[in-house]
GROMACS .gro file of C-alpha atoms in nm:
model
   37
    1UNK     CA    1  -3.632  -2.511   3.782
    2UNK     CA    2  -3.452  -2.710   4.052
    3UNK     CA    3  -3.463  -2.583   4.431
    4UNK     CA    4  -3.323  -2.802   4.702
    5UNK     CA    5  -3.386  -2.764   5.092
    6UNK     CA    6  -3.250  -2.876   5.393
    7UNK     CA    7  -3.404  -2.874   5.717
    8UNK     CA    8  -3.234  -2.965   6.081
    9UNK     CA    9  -3.533  -3.006   6.240
   10UNK     CA   10  -3.677  -3.103   6.624
   11UNK     CA   11  -4.012  -3.276   6.665
   12UNK     CA   12  -4.113  -3.122   6.992
   13UNK     CA   13  -4.503  -3.253   6.906
   14UNK     CA   14  -4.553  -3.560   6.748
   15UNK     CA   15  -4.917  -3.594   6.686
   16UNK     CA   16  -4.895  -3.215   6.514
   17UNK     CA   17  -4.642  -3.331   6.297
   18UNK     CA   18  -4.789  -3.647   6.177
   19UNK     CA   19  -5.075  -3.435   6.088
   20UNK     CA   20  -4.839  -3.189   5.918
   21UNK     CA   21  -4.656  -3.473   5.670
   22UNK     CA   22  -4.983  -3.686   5.599
   23UNK     CA   23  -5.107  -3.317   5.495
   24UNK     CA   24  -4.764  -3.182   5.242
   25UNK     CA   25  -4.674  -3.584   5.116
   26UNK     CA   26  -4.944  -3.506   4.854
   27UNK     CA   27  -4.845  -3.122   4.770
   28UNK     CA   28  -4.482  -3.258   4.692
   29UNK     CA   29  -4.593  -3.523   4.506
   30UNK     CA   30  -4.805  -3.324   4.356
   31UNK     CA   31  -4.520  -3.118   4.202
   32UNK     CA   32  -4.336  -3.371   4.095
   33UNK     CA   33  -4.084  -3.298   4.428
   34UNK     CA   34  -3.929  -3.648   4.596
   35UNK     CA   35  -3.702  -3.696   4.949
   36UNK     CA   36  -3.403  -3.686   4.907
   37UNK     CA   37  -3.225  -3.929   5.199
   0.00000   0.00000   0.00000
């Protein structure tokens, strides 16, 4: 099943966002997800 997520975010804590980004990217890849920019 395909799904698209559209997000418009404002990062207010760059350090926390970087930690989140590092954890989420492998999870997205694990399930075959990819970023469309």
